[in-house]
CSV table of C-alpha atoms (C1' of nucleotides) in Angstrom, one decimal:
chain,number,residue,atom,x,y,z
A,1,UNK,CA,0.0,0.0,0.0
A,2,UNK,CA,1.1,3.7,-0.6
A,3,UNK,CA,0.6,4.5,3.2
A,4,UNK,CA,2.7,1.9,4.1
A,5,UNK,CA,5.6,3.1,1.6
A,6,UNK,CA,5.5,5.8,4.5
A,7,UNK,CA,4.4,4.5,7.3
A,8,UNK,CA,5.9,6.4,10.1
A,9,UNK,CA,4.8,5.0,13.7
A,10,UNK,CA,5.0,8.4,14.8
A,11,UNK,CA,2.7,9.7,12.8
A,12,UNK,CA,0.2,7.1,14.9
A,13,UNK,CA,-1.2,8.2,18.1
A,14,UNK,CA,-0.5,6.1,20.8
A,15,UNK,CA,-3.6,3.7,21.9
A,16,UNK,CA,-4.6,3.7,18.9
A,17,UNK,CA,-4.9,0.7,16.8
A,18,UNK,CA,-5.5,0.7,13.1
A,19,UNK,CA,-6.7,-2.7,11.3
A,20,UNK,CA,-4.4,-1.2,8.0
A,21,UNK,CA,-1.5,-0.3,10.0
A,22,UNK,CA,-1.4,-3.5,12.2
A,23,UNK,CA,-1.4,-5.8,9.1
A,24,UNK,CA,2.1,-5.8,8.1
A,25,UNK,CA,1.2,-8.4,5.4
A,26,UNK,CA,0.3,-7.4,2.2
A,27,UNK,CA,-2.4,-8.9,0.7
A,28,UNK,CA,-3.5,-9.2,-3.2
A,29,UNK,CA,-5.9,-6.6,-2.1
A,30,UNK,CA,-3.6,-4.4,-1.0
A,31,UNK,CA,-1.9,-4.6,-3.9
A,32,UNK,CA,-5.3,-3.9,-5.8
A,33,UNK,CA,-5.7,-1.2,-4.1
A,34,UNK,CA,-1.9,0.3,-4.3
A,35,UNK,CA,-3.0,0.2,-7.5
A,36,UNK,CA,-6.2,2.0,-7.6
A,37,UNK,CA,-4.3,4.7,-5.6
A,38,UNK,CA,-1.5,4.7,-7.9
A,39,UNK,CA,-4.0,5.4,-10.7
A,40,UNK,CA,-6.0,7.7,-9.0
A,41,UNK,CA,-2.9,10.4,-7.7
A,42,UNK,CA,-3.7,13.4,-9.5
A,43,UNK,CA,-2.4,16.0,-7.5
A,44,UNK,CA,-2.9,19.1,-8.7
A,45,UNK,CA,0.4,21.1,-7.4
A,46,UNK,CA,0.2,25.0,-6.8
A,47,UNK,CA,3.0,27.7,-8.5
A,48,UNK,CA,4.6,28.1,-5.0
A,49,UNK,CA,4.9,23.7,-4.4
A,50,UNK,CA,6.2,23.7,-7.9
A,51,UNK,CA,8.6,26.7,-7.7
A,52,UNK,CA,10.1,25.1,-4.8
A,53,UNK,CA,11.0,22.0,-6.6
A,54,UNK,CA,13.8,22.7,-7.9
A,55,UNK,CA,14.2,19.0,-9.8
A,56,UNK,CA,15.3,19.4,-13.3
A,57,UNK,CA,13.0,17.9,-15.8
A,58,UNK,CA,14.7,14.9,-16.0
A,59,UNK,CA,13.4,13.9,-12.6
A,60,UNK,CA,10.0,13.7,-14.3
A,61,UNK,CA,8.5,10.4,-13.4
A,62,UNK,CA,7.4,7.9,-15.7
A,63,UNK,CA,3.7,6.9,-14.3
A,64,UNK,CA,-0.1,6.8,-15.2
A,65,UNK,CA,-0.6,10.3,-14.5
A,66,UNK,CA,1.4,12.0,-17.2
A,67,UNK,CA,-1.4,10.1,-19.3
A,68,UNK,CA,-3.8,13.5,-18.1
A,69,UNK,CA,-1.0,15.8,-19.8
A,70,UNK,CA,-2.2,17.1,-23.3
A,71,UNK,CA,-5.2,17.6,-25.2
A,72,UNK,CA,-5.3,14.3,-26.8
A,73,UNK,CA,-6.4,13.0,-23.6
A,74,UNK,CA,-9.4,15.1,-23.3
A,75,UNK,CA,-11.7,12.1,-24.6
A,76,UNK,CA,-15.4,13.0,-25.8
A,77,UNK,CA,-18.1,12.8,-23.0
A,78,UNK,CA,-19.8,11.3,-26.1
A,79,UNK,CA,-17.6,8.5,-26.7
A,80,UNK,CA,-18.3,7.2,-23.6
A,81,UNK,CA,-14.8,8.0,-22.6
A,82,UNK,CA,-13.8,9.8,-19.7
A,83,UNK,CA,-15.1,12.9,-19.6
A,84,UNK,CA,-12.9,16.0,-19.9
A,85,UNK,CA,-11.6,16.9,-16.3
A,86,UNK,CA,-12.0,20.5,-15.4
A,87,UNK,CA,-9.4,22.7,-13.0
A,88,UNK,CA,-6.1,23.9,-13.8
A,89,UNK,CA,-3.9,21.5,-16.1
A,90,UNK,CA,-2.2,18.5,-14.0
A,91,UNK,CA,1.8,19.3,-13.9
A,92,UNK,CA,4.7,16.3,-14.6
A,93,UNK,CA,4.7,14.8,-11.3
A,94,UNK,CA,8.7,15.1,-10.2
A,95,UNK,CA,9.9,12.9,-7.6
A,96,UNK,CA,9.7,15.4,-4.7
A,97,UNK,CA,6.4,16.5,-6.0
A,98,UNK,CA,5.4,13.2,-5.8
A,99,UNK,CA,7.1,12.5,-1.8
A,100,UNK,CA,5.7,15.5,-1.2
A,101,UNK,CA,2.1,14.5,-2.3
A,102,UNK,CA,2.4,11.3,-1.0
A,103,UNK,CA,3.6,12.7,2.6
A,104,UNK,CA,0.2,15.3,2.5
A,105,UNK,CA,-1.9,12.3,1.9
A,106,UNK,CA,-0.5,10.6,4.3
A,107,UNK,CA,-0.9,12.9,6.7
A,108,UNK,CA,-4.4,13.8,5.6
A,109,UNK,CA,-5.2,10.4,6.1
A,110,UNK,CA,-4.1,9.6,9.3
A,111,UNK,CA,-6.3,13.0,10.2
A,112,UNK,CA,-9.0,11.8,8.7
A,113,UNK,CA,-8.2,8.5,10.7
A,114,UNK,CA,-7.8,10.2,14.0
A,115,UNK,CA,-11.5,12.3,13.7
A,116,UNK,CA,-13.4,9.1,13.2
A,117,UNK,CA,-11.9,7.4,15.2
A,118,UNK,CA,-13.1,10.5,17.6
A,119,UNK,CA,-16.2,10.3,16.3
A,120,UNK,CA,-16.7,6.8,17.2
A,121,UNK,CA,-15.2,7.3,21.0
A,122,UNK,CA,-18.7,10.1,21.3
A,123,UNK,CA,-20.4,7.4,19.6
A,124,UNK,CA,-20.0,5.3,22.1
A,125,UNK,CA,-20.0,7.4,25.1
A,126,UNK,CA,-23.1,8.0,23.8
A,127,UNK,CA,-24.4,4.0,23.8
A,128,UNK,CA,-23.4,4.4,27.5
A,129,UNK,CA,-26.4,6.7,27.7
A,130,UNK,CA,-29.2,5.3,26.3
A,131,UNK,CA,-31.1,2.4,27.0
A,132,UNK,CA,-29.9,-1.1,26.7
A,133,UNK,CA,-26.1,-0.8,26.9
A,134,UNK,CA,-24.3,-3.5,26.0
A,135,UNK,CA,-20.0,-4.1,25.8
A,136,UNK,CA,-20.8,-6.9,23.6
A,137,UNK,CA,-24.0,-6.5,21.2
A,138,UNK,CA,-23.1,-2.8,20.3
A,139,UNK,CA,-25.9,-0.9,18.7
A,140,UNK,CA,-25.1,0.3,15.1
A,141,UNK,CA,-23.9,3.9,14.7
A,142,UNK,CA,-27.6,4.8,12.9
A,143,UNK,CA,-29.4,2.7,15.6
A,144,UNK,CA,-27.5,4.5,18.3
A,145,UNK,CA,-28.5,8.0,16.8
A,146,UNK,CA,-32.1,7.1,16.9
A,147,UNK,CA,-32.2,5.4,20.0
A,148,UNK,CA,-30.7,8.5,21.4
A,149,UNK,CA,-33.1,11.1,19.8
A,150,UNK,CA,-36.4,8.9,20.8
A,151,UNK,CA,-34.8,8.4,24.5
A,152,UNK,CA,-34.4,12.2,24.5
A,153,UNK,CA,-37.8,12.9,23.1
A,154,UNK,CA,-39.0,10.6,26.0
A,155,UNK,CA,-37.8,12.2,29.2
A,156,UNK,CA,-38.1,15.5,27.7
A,157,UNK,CA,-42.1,14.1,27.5
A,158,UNK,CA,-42.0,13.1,31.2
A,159,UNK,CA,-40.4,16.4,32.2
A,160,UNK,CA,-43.0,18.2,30.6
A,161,UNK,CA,-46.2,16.2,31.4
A,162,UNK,CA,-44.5,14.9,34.8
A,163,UNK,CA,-46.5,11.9,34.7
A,164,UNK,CA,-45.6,8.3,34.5
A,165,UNK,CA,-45.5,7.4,30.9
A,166,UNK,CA,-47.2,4.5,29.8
A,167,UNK,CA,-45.5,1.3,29.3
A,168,UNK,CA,-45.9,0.4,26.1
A,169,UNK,CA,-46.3,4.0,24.8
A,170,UNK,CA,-42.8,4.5,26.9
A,171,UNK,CA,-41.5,1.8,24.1
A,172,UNK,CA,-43.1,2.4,21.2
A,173,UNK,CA,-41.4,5.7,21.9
A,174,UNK,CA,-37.5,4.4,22.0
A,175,UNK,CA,-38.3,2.1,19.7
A,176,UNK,CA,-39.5,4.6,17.2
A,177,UNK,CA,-37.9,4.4,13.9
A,178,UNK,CA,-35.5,1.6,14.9
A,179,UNK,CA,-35.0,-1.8,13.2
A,180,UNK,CA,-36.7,-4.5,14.9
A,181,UNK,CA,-33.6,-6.4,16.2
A,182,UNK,CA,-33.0,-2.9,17.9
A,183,UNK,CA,-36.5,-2.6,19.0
A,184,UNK,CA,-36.2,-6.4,20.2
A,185,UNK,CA,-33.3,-5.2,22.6
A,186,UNK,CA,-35.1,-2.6,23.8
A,187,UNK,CA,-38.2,-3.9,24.7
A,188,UNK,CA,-36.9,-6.9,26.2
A,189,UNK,CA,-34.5,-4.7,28.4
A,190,UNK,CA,-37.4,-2.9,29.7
A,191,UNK,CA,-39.0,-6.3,30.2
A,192,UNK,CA,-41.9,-6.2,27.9
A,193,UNK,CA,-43.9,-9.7,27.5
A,194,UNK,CA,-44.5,-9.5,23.7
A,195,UNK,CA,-47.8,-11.0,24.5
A,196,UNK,CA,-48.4,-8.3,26.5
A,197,UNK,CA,-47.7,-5.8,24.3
A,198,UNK,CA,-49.3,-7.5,21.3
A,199,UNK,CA,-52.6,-7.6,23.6
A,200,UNK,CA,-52.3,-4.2,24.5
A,201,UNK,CA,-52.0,-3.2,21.0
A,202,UNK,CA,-54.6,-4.3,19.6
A,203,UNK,CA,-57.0,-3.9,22.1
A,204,UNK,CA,-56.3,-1.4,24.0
A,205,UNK,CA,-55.2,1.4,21.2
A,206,UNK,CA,-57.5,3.9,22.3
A,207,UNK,CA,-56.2,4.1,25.6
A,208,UNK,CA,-52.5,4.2,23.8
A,209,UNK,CA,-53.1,7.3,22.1
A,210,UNK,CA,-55.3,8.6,24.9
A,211,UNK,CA,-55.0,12.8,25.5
A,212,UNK,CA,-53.3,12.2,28.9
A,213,UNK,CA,-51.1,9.7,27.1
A,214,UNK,CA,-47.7,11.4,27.3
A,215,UNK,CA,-47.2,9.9,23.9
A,216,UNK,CA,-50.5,10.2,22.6
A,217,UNK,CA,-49.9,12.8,19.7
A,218,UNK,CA,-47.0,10.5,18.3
A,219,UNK,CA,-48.7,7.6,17.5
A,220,UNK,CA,-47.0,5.1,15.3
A,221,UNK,CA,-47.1,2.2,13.9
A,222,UNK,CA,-45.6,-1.5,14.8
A,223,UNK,CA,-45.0,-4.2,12.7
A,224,UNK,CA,-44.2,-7.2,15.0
A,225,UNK,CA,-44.3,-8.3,18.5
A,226,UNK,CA,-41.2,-7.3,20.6
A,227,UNK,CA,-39.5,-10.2,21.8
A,228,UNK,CA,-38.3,-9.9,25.4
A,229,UNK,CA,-34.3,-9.8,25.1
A,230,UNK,CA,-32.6,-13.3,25.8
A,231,UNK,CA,-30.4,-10.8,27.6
A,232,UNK,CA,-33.0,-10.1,30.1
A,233,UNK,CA,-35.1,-13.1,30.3
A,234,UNK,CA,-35.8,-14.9,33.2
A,235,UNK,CA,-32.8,-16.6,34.8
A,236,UNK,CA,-33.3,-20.2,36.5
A,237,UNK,CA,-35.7,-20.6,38.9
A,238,UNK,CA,-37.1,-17.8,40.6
A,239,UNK,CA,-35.4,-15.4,40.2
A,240,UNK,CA,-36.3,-12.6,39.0
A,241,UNK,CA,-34.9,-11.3,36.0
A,242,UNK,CA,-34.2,-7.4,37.4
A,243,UNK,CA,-32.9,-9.1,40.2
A,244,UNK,CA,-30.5,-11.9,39.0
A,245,UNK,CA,-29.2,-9.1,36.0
A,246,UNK,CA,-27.3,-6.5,38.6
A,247,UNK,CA,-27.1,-4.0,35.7
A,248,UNK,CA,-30.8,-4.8,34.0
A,249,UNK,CA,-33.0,-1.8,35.3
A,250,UNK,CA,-36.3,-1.6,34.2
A,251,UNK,CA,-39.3,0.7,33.5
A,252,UNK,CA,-41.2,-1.3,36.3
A,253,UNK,CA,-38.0,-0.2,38.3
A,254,UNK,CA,-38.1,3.2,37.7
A,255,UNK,CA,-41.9,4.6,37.2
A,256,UNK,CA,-43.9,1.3,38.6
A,257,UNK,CA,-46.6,-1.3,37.0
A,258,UNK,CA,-48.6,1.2,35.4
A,259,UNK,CA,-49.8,-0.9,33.0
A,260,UNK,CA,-53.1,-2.6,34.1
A,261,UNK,CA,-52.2,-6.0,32.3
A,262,UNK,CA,-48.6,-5.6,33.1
A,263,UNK,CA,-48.9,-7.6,36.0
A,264,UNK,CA,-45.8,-8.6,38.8
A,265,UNK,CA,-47.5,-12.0,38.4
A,266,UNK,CA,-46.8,-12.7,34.9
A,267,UNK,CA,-43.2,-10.8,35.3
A,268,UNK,CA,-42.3,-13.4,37.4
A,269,UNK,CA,-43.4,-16.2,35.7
A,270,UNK,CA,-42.2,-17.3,32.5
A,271,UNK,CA,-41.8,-15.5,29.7
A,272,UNK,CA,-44.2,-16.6,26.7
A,273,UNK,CA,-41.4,-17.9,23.9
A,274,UNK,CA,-40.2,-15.6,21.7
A,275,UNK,CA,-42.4,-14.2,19.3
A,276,UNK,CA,-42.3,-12.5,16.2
A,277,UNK,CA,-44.8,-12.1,13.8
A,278,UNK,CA,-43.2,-11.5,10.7
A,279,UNK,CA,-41.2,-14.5,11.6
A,280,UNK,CA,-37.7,-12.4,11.7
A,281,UNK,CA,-34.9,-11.3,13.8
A,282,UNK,CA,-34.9,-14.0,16.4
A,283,UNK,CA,-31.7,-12.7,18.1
A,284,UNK,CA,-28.1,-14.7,18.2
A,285,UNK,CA,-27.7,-16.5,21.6
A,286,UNK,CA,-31.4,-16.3,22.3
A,287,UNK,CA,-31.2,-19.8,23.7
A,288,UNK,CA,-28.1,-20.2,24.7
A,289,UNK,CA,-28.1,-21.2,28.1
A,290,UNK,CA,-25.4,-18.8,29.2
A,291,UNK,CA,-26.8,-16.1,27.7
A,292,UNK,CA,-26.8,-14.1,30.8
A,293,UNK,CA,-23.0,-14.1,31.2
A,294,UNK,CA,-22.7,-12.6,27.8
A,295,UNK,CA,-24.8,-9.4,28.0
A,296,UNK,CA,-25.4,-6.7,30.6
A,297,UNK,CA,-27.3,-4.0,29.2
A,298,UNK,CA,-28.4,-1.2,31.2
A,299,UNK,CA,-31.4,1.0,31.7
A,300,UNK,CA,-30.3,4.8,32.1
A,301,UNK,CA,-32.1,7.5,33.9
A,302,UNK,CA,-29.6,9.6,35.2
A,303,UNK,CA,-30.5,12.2,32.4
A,304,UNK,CA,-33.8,13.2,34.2
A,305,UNK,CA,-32.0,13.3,37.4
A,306,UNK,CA,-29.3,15.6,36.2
A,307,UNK,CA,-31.5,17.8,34.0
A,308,UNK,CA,-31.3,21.1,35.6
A,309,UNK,CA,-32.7,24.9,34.9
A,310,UNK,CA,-35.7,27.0,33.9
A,311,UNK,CA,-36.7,24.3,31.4
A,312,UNK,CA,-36.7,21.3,33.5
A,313,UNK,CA,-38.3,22.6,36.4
A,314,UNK,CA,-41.1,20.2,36.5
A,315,UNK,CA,-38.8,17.4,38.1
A,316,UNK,CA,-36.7,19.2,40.5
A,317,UNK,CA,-39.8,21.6,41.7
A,318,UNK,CA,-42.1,18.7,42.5
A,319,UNK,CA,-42.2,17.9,46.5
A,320,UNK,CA,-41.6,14.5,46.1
A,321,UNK,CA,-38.2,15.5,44.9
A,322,UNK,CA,-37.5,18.2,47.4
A,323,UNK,CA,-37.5,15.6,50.7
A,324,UNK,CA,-34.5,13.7,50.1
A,325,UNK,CA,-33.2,14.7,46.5
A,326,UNK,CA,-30.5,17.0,46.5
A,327,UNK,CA,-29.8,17.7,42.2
A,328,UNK,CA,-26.9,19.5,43.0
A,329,UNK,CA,-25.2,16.1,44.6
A,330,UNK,CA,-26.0,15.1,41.3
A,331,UNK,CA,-22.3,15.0,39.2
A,332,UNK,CA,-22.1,14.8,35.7
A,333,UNK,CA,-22.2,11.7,33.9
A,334,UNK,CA,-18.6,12.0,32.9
A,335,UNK,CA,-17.6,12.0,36.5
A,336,UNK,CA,-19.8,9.1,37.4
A,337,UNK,CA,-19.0,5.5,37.3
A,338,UNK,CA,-21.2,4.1,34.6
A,339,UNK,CA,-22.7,1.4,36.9
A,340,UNK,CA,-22.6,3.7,40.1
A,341,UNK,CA,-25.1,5.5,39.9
A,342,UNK,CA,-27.9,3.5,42.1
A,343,UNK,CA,-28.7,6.5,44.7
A,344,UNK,CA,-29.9,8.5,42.1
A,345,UNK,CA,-31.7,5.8,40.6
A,346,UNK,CA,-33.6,4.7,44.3
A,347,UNK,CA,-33.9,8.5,44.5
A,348,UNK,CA,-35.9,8.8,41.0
A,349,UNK,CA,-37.5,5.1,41.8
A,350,UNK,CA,-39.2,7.1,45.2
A,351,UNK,CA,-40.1,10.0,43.6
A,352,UNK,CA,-42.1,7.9,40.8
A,353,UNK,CA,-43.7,6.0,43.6
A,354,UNK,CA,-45.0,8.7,45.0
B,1,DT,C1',-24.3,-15.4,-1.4
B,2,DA,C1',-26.5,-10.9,-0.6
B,3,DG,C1',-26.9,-7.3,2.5
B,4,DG,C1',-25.6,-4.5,6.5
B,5,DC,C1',-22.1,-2.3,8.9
B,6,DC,C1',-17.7,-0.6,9.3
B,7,DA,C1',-12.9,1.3,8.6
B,8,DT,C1',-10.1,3.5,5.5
B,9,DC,C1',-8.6,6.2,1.7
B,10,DT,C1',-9.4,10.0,-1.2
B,11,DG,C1',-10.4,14.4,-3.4
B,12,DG,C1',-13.2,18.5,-3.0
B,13,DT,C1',-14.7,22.5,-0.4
B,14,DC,C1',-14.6,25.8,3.2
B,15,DC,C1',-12.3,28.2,6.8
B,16,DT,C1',-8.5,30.2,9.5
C,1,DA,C1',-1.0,26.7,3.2
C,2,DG,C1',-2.9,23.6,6.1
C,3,DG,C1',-6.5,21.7,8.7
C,4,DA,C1',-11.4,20.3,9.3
C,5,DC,C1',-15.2,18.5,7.3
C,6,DC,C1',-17.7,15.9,4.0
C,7,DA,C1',-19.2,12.4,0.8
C,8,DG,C1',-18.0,8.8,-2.5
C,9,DA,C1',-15.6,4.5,-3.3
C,10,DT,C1',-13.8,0.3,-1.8
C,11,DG,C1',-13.0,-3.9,0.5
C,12,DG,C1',-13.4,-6.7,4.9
C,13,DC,C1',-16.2,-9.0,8.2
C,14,DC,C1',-20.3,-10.9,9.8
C,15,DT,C1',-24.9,-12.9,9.6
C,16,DA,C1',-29.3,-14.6,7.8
DNA sequence: TAGGCCATCTGGTCCT
DNA sequence: AGGACCAGATGGCCTA
């Protein structure tokens, strides 16, 4: 590969691990794609660049790109050919023209390395935040995004209405939008029997989209039953699953059984299998016996308890909050461990009780 | 094997 | 001039 003609380890950050730059093997496609680079390096050198190369002519390198030079490469758009490239004439690439190019791109590169590799690092500190956090099923980067702007929409709905949403409408609202192995995680983190839901769905839409509804005046529409998440399902016995899963909080957790047919009862007894019914997206592990081991997700809710100011009043001027609930304890999330945060989560639980 | 997701490279554009 | 940002292209990996 051309990057690796100058690969400079200093040019890496430290920490940082890069699938291209790790390989030290070069594969046929590598090759292919030293190629495809070697084709496509056009630079286009300013006055100044070329002034300070001060390589006689002979230095002029013998590659692809010369093939540009002249008008008798300025094919026909109507041919078919390649169509007539606009932008300053490409100069002879010289050998320190061409280091030189090479070094910017390689420089570029690793830039453009480092900022999404920035970006990701926010991406996930940003799957830390929303529901169902998991080390090891990440969500995508697009589910992530959606996830977040539906969680968002949903407390900003409970600090404005300051009621308990309902259950299912508390769903459909993070699941909003999202692909249904997504909305499968979700609404088996917050514990939702798909029979449930499916019975509450159909029967019971009027009291879904209800005016007190929270969520009423965004209905939308579902196209399968959410499957309760193998990573939250019952464990053996008795045990409940918000129980045996330390870091498994749930809606029932934070705002209560709201949800007339959402009983403790059938939360404790076994889950109905998993349903779908389109018939897709059962998800991997779901019956693998150690399936518990393998996933912790988490429920957040910090975000209501931190939200301070004018506009998020509601929370913070209720009584239930003021005995007991001190917001300015409350750190940033940055400051908190992740799964240290279960003051503020008892706190929140007792303030939804009341 | 197709499709989804991802990392990386690349050239263009805009800004400082 | 150089860096940030962006979008397109490409290929690898994984899963249904």
């Amino acid at each position: 590969m051309l990057t690796r003609l100058f690969s400079d380890p200093t040019l890496i950050p430290e920490g940082q691990k890069y699938t291209a730059w790790a390989d030290d093997s070069e594969s046929d496609e590598d090759k292919m794609r030293e190629e495809r680079k070697s084709e496509s390096c056009e630079p286009v050198d300013s006055q100044a660049e070329d002034s300070m190369s001060g390589a006689p002519n002979n230095e002029e390198v013998e590659t692809g790109m010369e093939e540009e030079e002249g008008e008798e490469d300025e094919v026909d758009e109507e041919n078919g050919a390649r169509p007539r490239k606009r932008g300053p004439k490409r100069r002879k690439m010289t050998k320190a023209r061409m280091e030189r190019f090479k070094l910017r791109r390689h420089k570029a590169n690793t830039r453009e390395r480092n900022r999404m590799h920035d970006l990701n690092s926010a991406l996930d500190n940003l799957r830390k935040v929303v529901p169902c956090y998991s080390k090891t099923q990440k969500l995508s980067k697009i589910e992530t995004l959606r996830l977040a702007k539906n969680y968002i929409w949903a407390l900003s709905e409970i600090l404005r209405s300051g009621k308990r949403p309902d259950l299912v409408s508390y769903v459909q609202t993070l699941c909003k939008g999202l692909s249904q192995p997504t909305t499968n995680l979700v609404a088996g983190c917050l514990q939702l029997n798909s029979r449930n839901f499916l019975t509450e769905q159909s029967q019971d839409t009027g009291r879904l989209h209800a005016p007190n509804s929270s969520f009423a005046m965004h209905p939308y529409s579902y196209q399968c039953a959410r499957l309760p998440s193998p990573q939250c399902q019952p464990g053996p016995a008795n045990s409940h699953p918000l129980r045996s899963h330390p870091y498994c909080s749930t809606y029932e957790h934070l705002y209560g059984n709201t949800s007339p047919e959402y009983t403790s009862s059938e939360l404790e007894g076994p889950l109905s299998p998993s349903l779908c019914t389109n018939g897709t997206y059962p998800l991997k592990g779901e019956s693998s016996p150690d399936q518990d081991k393998n996933y912790h997700y988490t429920m957040h809710y910090s975000a209501v308890a931190g939200s301070r100011g004018p506009s998020h009043g509601l929370l913070f001027n209720n009584p239930a909050l003021r005995t007991g609930f001190h917001p300015d304890t409350l750190l940033p999330y940055d400051s908190q461990g992740h799964h240290d945060r279960t003051p503020v989560y008892e706190e929140l639980n007792a303030f939804f009780h009341n």
